[in-house]
CSV table of C-alpha atoms in Angstrom, one decimal:
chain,number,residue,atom,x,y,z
Q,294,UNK,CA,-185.7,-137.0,-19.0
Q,295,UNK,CA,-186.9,-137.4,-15.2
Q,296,UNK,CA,-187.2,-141.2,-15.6
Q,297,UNK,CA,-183.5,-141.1,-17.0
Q,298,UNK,CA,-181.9,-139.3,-14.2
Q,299,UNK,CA,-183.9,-141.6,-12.1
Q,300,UNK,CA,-182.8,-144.5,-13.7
Q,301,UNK,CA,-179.0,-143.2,-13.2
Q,302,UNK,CA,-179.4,-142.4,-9.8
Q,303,UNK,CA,-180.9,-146.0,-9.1
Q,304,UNK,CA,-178.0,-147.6,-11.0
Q,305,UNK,CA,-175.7,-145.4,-8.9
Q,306,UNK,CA,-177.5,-147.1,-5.8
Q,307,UNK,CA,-179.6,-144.2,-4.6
Q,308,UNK,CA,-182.8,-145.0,-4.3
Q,309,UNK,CA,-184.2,-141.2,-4.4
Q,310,UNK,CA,-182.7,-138.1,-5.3
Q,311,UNK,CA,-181.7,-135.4,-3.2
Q,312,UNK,CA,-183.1,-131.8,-2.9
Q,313,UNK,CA,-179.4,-130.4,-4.2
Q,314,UNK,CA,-179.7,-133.4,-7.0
Q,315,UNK,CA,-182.9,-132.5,-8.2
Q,316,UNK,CA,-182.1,-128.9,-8.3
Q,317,UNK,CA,-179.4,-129.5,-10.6
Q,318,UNK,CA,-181.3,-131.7,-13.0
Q,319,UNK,CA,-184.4,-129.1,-13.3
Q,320,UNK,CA,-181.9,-126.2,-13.7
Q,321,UNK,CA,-180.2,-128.4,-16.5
Q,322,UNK,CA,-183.8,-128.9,-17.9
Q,323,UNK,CA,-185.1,-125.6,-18.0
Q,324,UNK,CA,-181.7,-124.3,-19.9
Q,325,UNK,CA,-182.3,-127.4,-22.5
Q,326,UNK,CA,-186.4,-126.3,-22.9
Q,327,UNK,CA,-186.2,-122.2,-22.3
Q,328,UNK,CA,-187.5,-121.6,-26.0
Q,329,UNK,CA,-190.4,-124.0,-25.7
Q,330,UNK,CA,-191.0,-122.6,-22.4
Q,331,UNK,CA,-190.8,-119.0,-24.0
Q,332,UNK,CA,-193.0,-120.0,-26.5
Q,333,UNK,CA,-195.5,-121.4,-24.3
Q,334,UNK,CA,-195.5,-118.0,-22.5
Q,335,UNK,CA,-195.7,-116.1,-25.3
Q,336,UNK,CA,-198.7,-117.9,-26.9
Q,337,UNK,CA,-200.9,-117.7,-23.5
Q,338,UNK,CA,-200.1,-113.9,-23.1
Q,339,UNK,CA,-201.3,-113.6,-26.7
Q,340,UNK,CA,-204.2,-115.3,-25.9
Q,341,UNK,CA,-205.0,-113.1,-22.9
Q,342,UNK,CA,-204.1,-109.9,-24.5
Q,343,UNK,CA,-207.0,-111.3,-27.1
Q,344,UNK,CA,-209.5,-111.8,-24.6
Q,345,UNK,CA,-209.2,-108.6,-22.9
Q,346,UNK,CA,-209.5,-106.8,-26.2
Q,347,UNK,CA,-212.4,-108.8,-26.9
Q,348,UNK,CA,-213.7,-107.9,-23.2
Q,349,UNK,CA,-213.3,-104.2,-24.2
Q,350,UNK,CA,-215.0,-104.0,-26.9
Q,351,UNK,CA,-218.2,-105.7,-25.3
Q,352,UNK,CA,-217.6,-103.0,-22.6
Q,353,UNK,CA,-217.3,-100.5,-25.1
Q,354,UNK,CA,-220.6,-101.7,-26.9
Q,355,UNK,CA,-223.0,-101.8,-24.1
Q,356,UNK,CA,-221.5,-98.3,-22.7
Q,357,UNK,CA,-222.5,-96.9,-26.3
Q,358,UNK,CA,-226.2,-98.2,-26.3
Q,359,UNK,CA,-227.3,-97.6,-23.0
């Protein structure tokens, strides 16, 4: 989607985007992508809620045969 707006903005005769223009375009692309980006979120703080369980219970387990 980046190379597309650049594209546009070239055939508009910019050669580069501004900082106002780019805002624009990532706020448009995070409202298209919020649920991959939720999803993304949500499978990483799975995965660290998993390794901190697993770090407790090897925590746990050398507490109990010292």
């Amino acid at each position: 989607e980046r190379k597309e707006f650049q594209n546009k903005l070239k055939s508009e005769g910019k050669e580069a985007a501004t900082a106002d223009e780019m805002s624009v375009f990532y706020k448009n692309f995070l409202d298209k992508n919020w649920k991959t980006h939720i999803n993304y979120n949500y499978s990483w703080y799975k995965q660290n809620l998993r390794i901190l369980f697993l770090e407790l219970k090897v925590r746990l387990s050398k507490m109990k045969f010292k």
